[in-house]
Coordinates of C-alpha atoms and ligand atoms in Angstrom, one line a residue:
M1 CA 105.6 131.2 -105.9
T2 CA 104.6 129.5 -109.2
L3 CA 100.9 129.9 -109.8
E4 CA 98.9 127.4 -111.9
V5 CA 97.7 128.9 -115.2
P6 CA 94.1 128.1 -116.2
R7 CA 94.3 126.7 -119.7
R8 CA 90.8 127.1 -120.8
I9 CA 89.1 130.3 -119.6
L10 CA 85.3 131.3 -120.1
V11 CA 84.7 135.0 -120.0
I12 CA 81.0 136.1 -119.6
G13 CA 80.0 139.1 -121.3
S14 CA 80.1 140.9 -124.7
G15 CA 81.4 144.5 -124.1
G16 CA 84.6 146.4 -124.6
R17 CA 85.8 145.4 -121.1
E18 CA 85.3 141.7 -122.0
H19 CA 87.0 142.2 -125.3
A20 CA 90.0 143.7 -123.4
L21 CA 90.0 140.9 -120.8
A22 CA 89.8 138.2 -123.5
W23 CA 92.6 139.9 -125.6
K24 CA 94.9 140.0 -122.5
L25 CA 94.2 136.5 -121.2
A26 CA 94.5 134.9 -124.7
A27 CA 97.9 136.4 -125.3
E28 CA 99.4 135.0 -122.0
A29 CA 101.6 131.9 -121.7
G30 CA 99.9 128.7 -120.9
V31 CA 96.5 129.9 -121.9
E32 CA 95.3 127.8 -124.7
Q33 CA 91.8 129.0 -125.3
V34 CA 89.6 131.9 -124.3
L35 CA 85.9 131.5 -124.8
V36 CA 83.7 134.6 -124.6
A37 CA 79.9 134.2 -124.1
P38 CA 78.0 135.5 -125.7
G39 CA 80.8 137.7 -127.0
S40 CA 80.3 139.4 -130.4
A41 CA 81.6 139.3 -134.1
G42 CA 84.2 142.0 -133.2
I43 CA 85.5 140.0 -130.2
A44 CA 85.7 136.8 -132.2
L45 CA 88.4 138.3 -134.3
T46 CA 90.8 138.2 -131.4
P47 CA 93.5 135.5 -131.9
G48 CA 92.9 132.6 -129.4
V49 CA 89.4 133.7 -128.8
R50 CA 86.1 131.9 -129.8
C51 CA 82.7 133.3 -129.0
V52 CA 79.7 131.0 -128.1
P53 CA 76.0 131.9 -127.4
V54 CA 74.8 131.7 -123.9
D55 CA 72.1 133.2 -121.7
Q56 CA 74.5 135.2 -119.5
L57 CA 71.9 135.8 -117.0
S58 CA 71.2 132.1 -116.5
G59 CA 73.4 130.3 -114.0
G60 CA 72.3 126.9 -115.3
S61 CA 73.3 127.8 -118.8
V62 CA 76.7 129.2 -117.9
V63 CA 77.4 126.0 -115.8
A64 CA 76.4 123.8 -118.6
L65 CA 78.7 125.7 -121.0
A66 CA 81.6 125.6 -118.6
R67 CA 81.3 121.9 -118.1
S68 CA 80.8 121.0 -121.9
E69 CA 83.9 123.0 -122.8
S70 CA 86.1 121.7 -119.8
I71 CA 86.6 125.2 -118.5
D72 CA 89.3 125.8 -115.9
L73 CA 88.2 129.2 -114.8
V74 CA 85.1 131.5 -115.5
V75 CA 85.6 135.3 -115.2
I76 CA 82.3 137.3 -115.2
G77 CA 82.7 140.7 -116.8
P78 CA 79.4 142.7 -116.3
E79 CA 77.5 143.4 -113.2
A80 CA 74.0 142.0 -114.3
P81 CA 75.0 138.3 -114.3
L82 CA 76.9 138.8 -110.9
A83 CA 73.7 140.4 -109.5
A84 CA 71.7 137.6 -111.0
G85 CA 73.7 134.9 -109.1
V86 CA 75.7 133.4 -111.9
A87 CA 78.8 133.1 -109.8
D88 CA 76.7 131.4 -107.0
A89 CA 75.6 128.8 -109.6
L90 CA 79.2 128.1 -110.7
E91 CA 80.4 127.9 -107.2
A92 CA 77.7 125.4 -106.3
A93 CA 78.7 123.4 -109.3
Q94 CA 82.4 123.6 -108.2
V95 CA 83.4 125.4 -111.3
P96 CA 86.2 127.9 -110.3
V97 CA 84.9 131.4 -110.9
F98 CA 86.3 134.9 -110.5
G99 CA 83.4 137.2 -109.6
P100 CA 81.3 137.8 -106.4
D101 CA 78.2 136.0 -105.5
A102 CA 74.8 137.8 -105.6
S103 CA 75.0 138.9 -101.9
A104 CA 78.4 140.5 -102.4
A105 CA 77.4 142.0 -105.7
R106 CA 75.1 144.3 -103.8
L107 CA 78.2 146.5 -103.2
E108 CA 77.4 147.7 -106.7
S109 CA 73.7 147.0 -107.2
S110 CA 72.6 148.9 -104.0
K111 CA 74.1 152.3 -103.3
S112 CA 72.6 152.2 -99.9
F113 CA 74.3 148.9 -99.1
C114 CA 77.6 150.3 -100.2
H115 CA 77.2 153.2 -97.8
E116 CA 76.2 150.9 -95.0
I117 CA 79.3 148.6 -95.5
A118 CA 81.6 151.7 -95.9
E119 CA 80.3 153.2 -92.7
A120 CA 80.7 150.0 -90.8
A121 CA 84.3 149.5 -92.3
G122 CA 85.2 153.1 -91.4
V123 CA 85.7 154.0 -95.1
R124 CA 85.2 157.8 -95.9
M125 CA 82.4 158.5 -98.3
A126 CA 80.4 161.6 -98.9
R127 CA 77.7 162.4 -96.4
A128 CA 74.6 160.6 -97.6
R129 CA 71.1 159.4 -96.7
S130 CA 69.1 156.7 -98.4
F131 CA 65.3 156.9 -99.0
A132 CA 62.7 154.3 -99.8
G133 CA 60.3 154.9 -102.7
G134 CA 57.0 156.5 -102.3
A135 CA 55.5 160.0 -101.6
E136 CA 56.2 159.8 -97.9
S137 CA 60.0 159.7 -98.4
L138 CA 59.7 162.9 -100.5
T139 CA 59.4 165.2 -97.4
A140 CA 62.3 163.6 -95.7
A141 CA 64.5 163.6 -98.9
R142 CA 63.7 167.3 -99.3
A143 CA 64.7 168.1 -95.8
F144 CA 68.1 166.2 -96.1
A145 CA 68.7 168.1 -99.5
Q146 CA 67.9 171.4 -97.7
E147 CA 70.2 170.4 -94.8
L148 CA 73.2 169.8 -97.2
A149 CA 72.4 173.1 -99.0
V150 CA 72.4 175.0 -95.8
S151 CA 75.8 173.5 -94.9
G152 CA 77.2 174.9 -98.1
A153 CA 77.3 171.5 -99.9
G154 CA 76.2 170.6 -103.4
I155 CA 73.8 167.9 -103.9
V156 CA 74.0 164.5 -105.8
L157 CA 71.0 162.3 -106.5
K158 CA 71.6 158.7 -107.1
A159 CA 69.0 156.0 -108.1
D160 CA 69.4 152.9 -105.9
G161 CA 69.9 149.8 -108.2
L162 CA 71.9 149.1 -111.5
A163 CA 71.7 152.0 -113.9
G164 CA 74.8 151.5 -116.1
G165 CA 76.5 154.6 -114.6
K166 CA 73.6 156.6 -115.7
G167 CA 71.5 156.9 -112.7
V168 CA 73.4 159.8 -111.1
V169 CA 72.6 163.4 -111.3
V170 CA 75.2 165.9 -109.9
T171 CA 72.9 169.0 -109.4
E172 CA 73.9 172.5 -109.7
S173 CA 71.5 174.0 -107.2
L174 CA 69.1 173.1 -104.4
D175 CA 66.2 174.1 -106.7
E176 CA 67.3 171.6 -109.4
A177 CA 67.6 168.9 -106.7
L178 CA 64.2 169.5 -105.3
A179 CA 62.7 169.6 -108.8
L180 CA 64.2 166.3 -109.6
L181 CA 63.4 164.4 -106.3
P182 CA 60.0 163.3 -107.3
S183 CA 61.3 161.5 -110.4
F184 CA 63.5 159.4 -108.2
L185 CA 60.9 158.4 -105.8
S186 CA 57.5 158.2 -107.5
D187 CA 56.6 154.7 -108.8
R188 CA 59.2 153.0 -106.6
P189 CA 58.3 150.5 -104.0
A190 CA 58.0 152.0 -100.6
D191 CA 59.7 148.9 -98.8
R192 CA 63.1 149.3 -100.2
P193 CA 65.8 151.9 -101.0
A194 CA 65.1 154.0 -104.0
L195 CA 67.4 157.0 -103.8
V196 CA 70.5 158.1 -102.2
V197 CA 71.0 161.9 -101.6
E198 CA 74.6 162.7 -101.2
E199 CA 76.9 165.6 -100.5
R200 CA 78.7 166.8 -103.6
L201 CA 82.4 166.4 -103.3
I202 CA 85.1 168.2 -105.4
G203 CA 88.3 166.9 -106.9
P204 CA 89.8 164.8 -109.6
E205 CA 88.6 161.1 -109.8
A206 CA 90.6 157.9 -109.9
S207 CA 89.5 154.3 -110.5
V208 CA 91.4 151.8 -108.2
I209 CA 90.6 148.4 -108.9
A210 CA 91.7 145.4 -106.9
L211 CA 91.7 141.6 -107.5
C212 CA 90.2 140.2 -104.3
D213 CA 90.3 136.6 -103.0
G214 CA 87.8 137.2 -100.0
Q215 CA 90.6 138.4 -97.7
N216 CA 93.5 139.7 -99.7
A217 CA 93.7 142.4 -102.4
L218 CA 96.2 143.2 -105.1
A219 CA 95.7 146.5 -107.0
L220 CA 95.8 147.0 -110.8
P221 CA 97.3 150.2 -112.2
A222 CA 95.1 153.3 -111.4
A223 CA 93.2 154.8 -114.3
R224 CA 90.9 157.7 -114.8
D225 CA 87.5 157.7 -116.6
H226 CA 85.8 160.7 -118.2
K227 CA 82.1 160.2 -117.3
R228 CA 80.4 163.1 -119.0
L229 CA 79.2 162.9 -122.7
L230 CA 80.8 166.2 -123.9
D231 CA 84.0 167.9 -124.0
G232 CA 85.0 169.9 -121.0
D233 CA 83.0 167.5 -118.7
G234 CA 79.7 168.9 -120.0
G235 CA 76.5 167.1 -120.8
P236 CA 74.9 164.0 -118.9
N237 CA 76.8 161.1 -117.1
T238 CA 77.5 158.2 -119.3
G239 CA 79.0 154.8 -118.6
G240 CA 82.3 156.4 -119.6
M241 CA 83.5 158.2 -122.8
G242 CA 87.3 157.7 -122.4
A243 CA 90.0 156.8 -119.9
Y244 CA 93.8 157.0 -119.4
S245 CA 96.6 155.4 -117.3
P246 CA 98.9 156.1 -115.6
L247 CA 97.7 159.0 -113.4
P248 CA 100.6 161.4 -112.8
D249 CA 98.7 162.6 -109.5
V250 CA 98.3 159.1 -108.2
S251 CA 101.4 157.3 -107.2
D252 CA 101.9 153.5 -106.3
A253 CA 102.0 154.7 -102.7
D254 CA 98.8 156.4 -103.2
V255 CA 97.2 153.2 -104.7
A256 CA 98.5 151.3 -101.7
H257 CA 97.0 153.9 -99.4
V258 CA 93.6 153.3 -101.1
L259 CA 94.0 149.5 -100.8
A260 CA 94.7 149.9 -97.0
T261 CA 92.0 152.4 -96.3
V262 CA 89.2 151.2 -98.7
H263 CA 89.5 147.8 -100.3
R264 CA 90.9 145.9 -97.2
P265 CA 88.4 147.4 -94.7
I266 CA 85.6 146.6 -97.0
L267 CA 86.8 143.0 -97.4
V268 CA 87.1 142.6 -93.7
E269 CA 83.6 143.8 -93.1
M270 CA 82.1 141.7 -95.9
A271 CA 83.8 138.6 -94.5
R272 CA 82.6 139.4 -91.0
R273 CA 79.0 139.4 -92.5
G274 CA 79.5 136.0 -94.0
M275 CA 79.8 137.3 -97.7
P276 CA 83.4 137.2 -98.5
F277 CA 84.2 139.2 -101.7
R278 CA 86.0 137.5 -104.5
G279 CA 86.2 139.4 -107.7
F280 CA 87.3 142.8 -109.0
L281 CA 86.4 145.4 -106.4
Y282 CA 86.4 148.8 -108.1
A283 CA 86.7 151.9 -105.9
G284 CA 85.6 154.9 -107.6
M285 CA 87.6 157.5 -105.7
M286 CA 87.4 161.4 -105.4
L287 CA 90.8 163.0 -104.5
T288 CA 89.3 165.9 -102.3
A289 CA 91.4 168.6 -100.6
E290 CA 90.8 166.7 -97.3
G291 CA 92.0 163.4 -98.8
P292 CA 90.6 160.5 -100.8
A293 CA 86.8 159.7 -100.6
L294 CA 85.0 156.8 -102.0
L295 CA 82.2 157.7 -104.4
E296 CA 81.1 154.2 -105.3
T297 CA 82.0 150.6 -105.4
N298 CA 81.6 148.4 -108.4
V299 CA 82.0 144.7 -108.3
R300 CA 83.7 144.3 -111.7
L301 CA 86.3 145.9 -113.9
G302 CA 85.5 149.5 -115.1
D303 CA 84.7 150.1 -118.6
P304 CA 86.5 151.9 -120.4
E305 CA 89.2 151.7 -117.6
T306 CA 89.9 148.1 -118.4
Q307 CA 90.9 149.0 -121.9
V308 CA 93.7 151.1 -120.6
I309 CA 94.6 149.1 -117.6
L310 CA 95.1 145.7 -119.1
P311 CA 97.4 146.9 -122.0
R312 CA 99.6 148.3 -119.2
L313 CA 99.5 145.3 -116.7
G314 CA 103.0 144.0 -116.5
V315 CA 102.2 140.6 -115.1
P316 CA 100.1 137.7 -116.4
L317 CA 96.4 138.1 -115.2
A318 CA 95.2 134.4 -115.7
P319 CA 97.0 132.7 -112.9
L320 CA 96.2 135.6 -110.5
L321 CA 92.5 135.2 -111.3
L322 CA 92.6 131.5 -110.7
A323 CA 94.4 131.9 -107.4
A324 CA 91.9 134.5 -106.3
A325 CA 89.0 132.2 -107.3
R326 CA 90.5 129.6 -105.0
G327 CA 90.9 132.0 -102.1
A328 CA 94.7 132.0 -102.4
L329 CA 96.0 135.2 -104.0
P330 CA 99.8 135.8 -103.4
R331 CA 100.3 138.6 -100.8
A332 CA 102.6 140.7 -103.0
P333 CA 103.2 142.9 -104.9
E334 CA 100.3 144.6 -103.5
V335 CA 100.3 147.1 -106.4
L336 CA 100.8 145.0 -109.5
P337 CA 103.5 146.2 -111.8
A338 CA 102.8 148.2 -115.0
V339 CA 104.7 148.3 -118.2
E340 CA 106.4 151.6 -119.0
G341 CA 104.5 154.0 -121.0
A342 CA 100.9 155.2 -121.1
A343 CA 97.5 154.2 -122.7
V344 CA 94.6 156.4 -123.7
A345 CA 91.1 155.1 -124.7
I346 CA 88.5 157.1 -126.6
V347 CA 85.1 155.8 -126.7
L348 CA 83.1 156.0 -129.9
A349 CA 79.4 156.2 -129.2
A350 CA 76.3 156.0 -131.3
A351 CA 74.0 159.0 -132.0
G352 CA 71.5 159.3 -129.3
Y353 CA 73.5 157.8 -126.5
P354 CA 73.3 157.9 -123.4
G355 CA 69.6 157.9 -124.4
D356 CA 68.2 155.7 -127.1
P357 CA 71.1 154.9 -129.5
S358 CA 70.6 155.1 -133.3
R359 CA 71.6 151.6 -134.6
G360 CA 72.4 150.2 -138.1
D361 CA 74.9 152.7 -139.6
R362 CA 78.0 151.2 -141.2
I363 CA 81.3 151.8 -139.4
E364 CA 84.1 152.9 -141.5
G365 CA 87.8 152.9 -140.8
I366 CA 88.5 150.2 -138.1
D367 CA 91.2 148.6 -140.4
G368 CA 93.0 152.0 -140.7
A369 CA 93.1 152.4 -136.9
L370 CA 94.5 149.0 -136.4
A371 CA 97.0 149.5 -139.1
D372 CA 98.2 152.5 -137.3
G373 CA 98.9 150.4 -134.2
A374 CA 95.8 151.3 -132.1
L375 CA 93.9 148.6 -130.2
V376 CA 90.1 148.6 -131.2
F377 CA 88.0 147.0 -128.5
H378 CA 84.3 146.3 -129.6
A379 CA 81.4 147.0 -127.5
G380 CA 78.2 147.8 -129.1
S381 CA 79.2 146.9 -132.7
A382 CA 77.3 144.3 -134.8
A383 CA 78.3 142.2 -137.8
G384 CA 77.7 143.9 -141.1
P385 CA 76.6 142.3 -144.4
D386 CA 80.2 142.2 -145.9
G387 CA 82.4 141.2 -143.1
G388 CA 82.4 144.8 -141.8
F389 CA 80.5 146.1 -138.8
T390 CA 77.5 148.2 -138.0
V391 CA 76.5 150.3 -135.0
G392 CA 74.5 148.0 -132.6
G393 CA 74.4 149.8 -129.4
G394 CA 75.3 152.8 -127.2
R395 CA 79.0 152.7 -126.7
V396 CA 80.3 151.1 -129.9
L397 CA 84.1 150.9 -129.9
A398 CA 86.9 152.0 -127.7
V399 CA 90.2 152.9 -129.6
V400 CA 93.3 152.8 -127.5
G401 CA 96.5 154.5 -128.3
R402 CA 99.7 153.6 -126.5
G403 CA 102.9 155.7 -126.3
G404 CA 105.9 156.5 -124.1
D405 CA 103.9 159.1 -122.1
L406 CA 100.3 160.3 -121.9
A407 CA 101.0 162.9 -124.6
N408 CA 102.1 160.4 -127.1
A409 CA 99.4 157.8 -126.2
R410 CA 96.7 160.5 -126.5
A411 CA 98.1 161.6 -130.0
A412 CA 97.8 157.9 -131.1
A413 CA 94.3 157.5 -129.7
E414 CA 93.2 160.7 -131.3
R415 CA 94.7 159.6 -134.7
A416 CA 92.9 156.2 -134.5
A417 CA 89.6 157.9 -133.4
D418 CA 89.9 160.3 -136.4
T419 CA 90.2 157.3 -138.7
V420 CA 86.9 155.7 -137.6
G421 CA 83.4 157.1 -138.3
W422 CA 79.8 156.7 -138.9
T423 CA 76.8 158.8 -139.3
G424 CA 76.1 160.7 -136.0
M425 CA 79.1 159.2 -134.1
Q426 CA 79.7 160.9 -130.7
R427 CA 83.0 161.1 -129.1
R428 CA 85.2 163.4 -127.0
H429 CA 88.2 165.2 -128.1
D430 CA 89.7 166.0 -124.8
I431 CA 90.5 162.6 -123.2
A432 CA 93.5 163.0 -121.2
A433 CA 94.1 166.5 -122.5
T434 CA 94.3 168.1 -119.0
V435 CA 95.9 165.9 -116.6
P436 CA 96.3 166.9 -112.9
A437 CA 100.0 167.3 -112.0
A438 CA 101.8 165.0 -109.7
T439 CA 101.2 166.0 -106.0
V440 CA 104.0 166.4 -103.7
P441 CA 104.0 163.4 -101.4
A442 CA 103.0 164.4 -97.8
A443 CA 106.4 163.3 -96.3
T444 CA 108.3 165.4 -98.8
A445 CA 106.1 168.5 -98.2
A446 CA 106.7 168.1 -94.5
E447 CA 110.4 168.0 -94.9
A448 CA 110.3 171.0 -97.3
T449 CA 108.6 173.1 -94.7
G450 CA 110.6 171.6 -91.7
A451 CA 107.5 170.2 -90.2
T452 CA 108.2 167.4 -87.7
S453 CA 104.7 165.9 -87.6
Ligands
LIG1 P1 78.8 156.8 -109.4 O1 77.9 156.0 -110.2 O2 78.3 156.8 -108.0 O3 80.2 156.7 -109.6 O4 78.6 158.3 -109.9 C1 79.0 158.6 -111.3 C2 79.7 159.8 -111.3 O5 79.0 160.9 -110.7 C3 81.1 159.8 -110.5 O6 82.0 159.3 -111.4 C4 81.2 161.3 -110.3 O7 81.8 161.9 -111.5 C5 79.9 161.8 -110.1 N1 79.5 161.8 -108.6 C6 79.0 160.7 -107.9 N2 78.9 161.0 -106.6 C7 79.4 162.2 -106.5 C8 79.5 163.1 -105.3 N3 79.2 162.8 -104.2 N4 80.1 164.3 -105.6 C9 80.5 164.7 -106.8 N5 80.3 163.9 -107.9 C10 79.8 162.8 -107.8
LIG2 N1 83.6 153.6 -116.1 C1 83.0 153.5 -115.0 C2 82.4 152.1 -114.8 O1 82.7 151.2 -115.3 O2 81.4 152.0 -113.9

């Protein structure tokens, strides 16, 4: 099947994920221009890419921009414009858009809604209960935390609502959970979910992201994010400090299994409720000893997963996004092919992140990293006075190394990260350093032991 290529694409957003998207789309055959709005000075350096200002939370402004620029397809990067209904406005204006409407975006903006849909769809998640704000919920939340602890499970506390990946605390003890509960419930309205208390699951994680057209889903190569701030998975959760792909322990067959047991059932349930999901559906999976479990859904590409997934994607993305926006994705290949080799992204973050970042320092060494063959995706950088860049936000850059295998890609990423610096820069040194080994496929294990069922 030959798919139509959108010639003029508008990407909404300004982060590293949007930079990687624009970089990939602009390099594809048939794509003439990629606009990123609002974009940034760093994103604007990408060949074939132009940045234009817009209020990205205003559906009216995005529609006006799409019309004035004769845009064939709008791709919405971040969750906030999706939750604000920018896709709804574009759909109403009959501008092709890839990204869910506000009702479907609740799969990310409300963790209780995600649990509700997963339960109705028969998708395995951690045991959990949702609590409204206010003092009255506190007693019930305490009781559920105690119940989990008695059953031998650890406890995870999650704020309901968008928190940039930072509203989750994986507690180490019941006492810690009990001490933290009031901070999640006080000052929150009593008429809506404020907190999800969840059983702590154990295992490696994997991000499996699929392009969805409302009914059908095609998976991108799987990636693994490193969420904690510090080496050895210490420190607080962040939006993500690094990522790698491929995952030796997650085969294409495993990805297909996640599509069949997570993405597709969720699509069916969403459609049944009259809110068909079009866009990137991100399944944050934990690979537990009892099998894969869904930790969360996001309604967009992961950041920094995108920065390693898109350099590995072996097919043009633009025609698939347009087909999905029209509700007509091809049915195959259900796991999209990847190019040979591996990619590793290291996030360079400002001092103070994930709290209040310290801004304004001059960034040194970007050109050196580029000259060494790394990709440098801009997130929270700002234009400096002399054509250079300064620190403008929390996660500032992602440097991506590529190589024939993960070890080589990691070495390239480390070299690039060593080249770049500023006062107080934070980064991890162990991204992709310890990679879970390939698991033996169930069928092979059964043959080896002579089992017949
Ligand atoms: P979330 O925003 O729900 O993906 O949570 C952020 C991170 O917190 C995940 O990537 C996990 O590392 C961790 N996490 C979330 N839920 C759980 C859970 N039920 N058990 C263990 N870790 C979790
Ligand atoms: N890297 C995790 C996320 O994008 O939510």
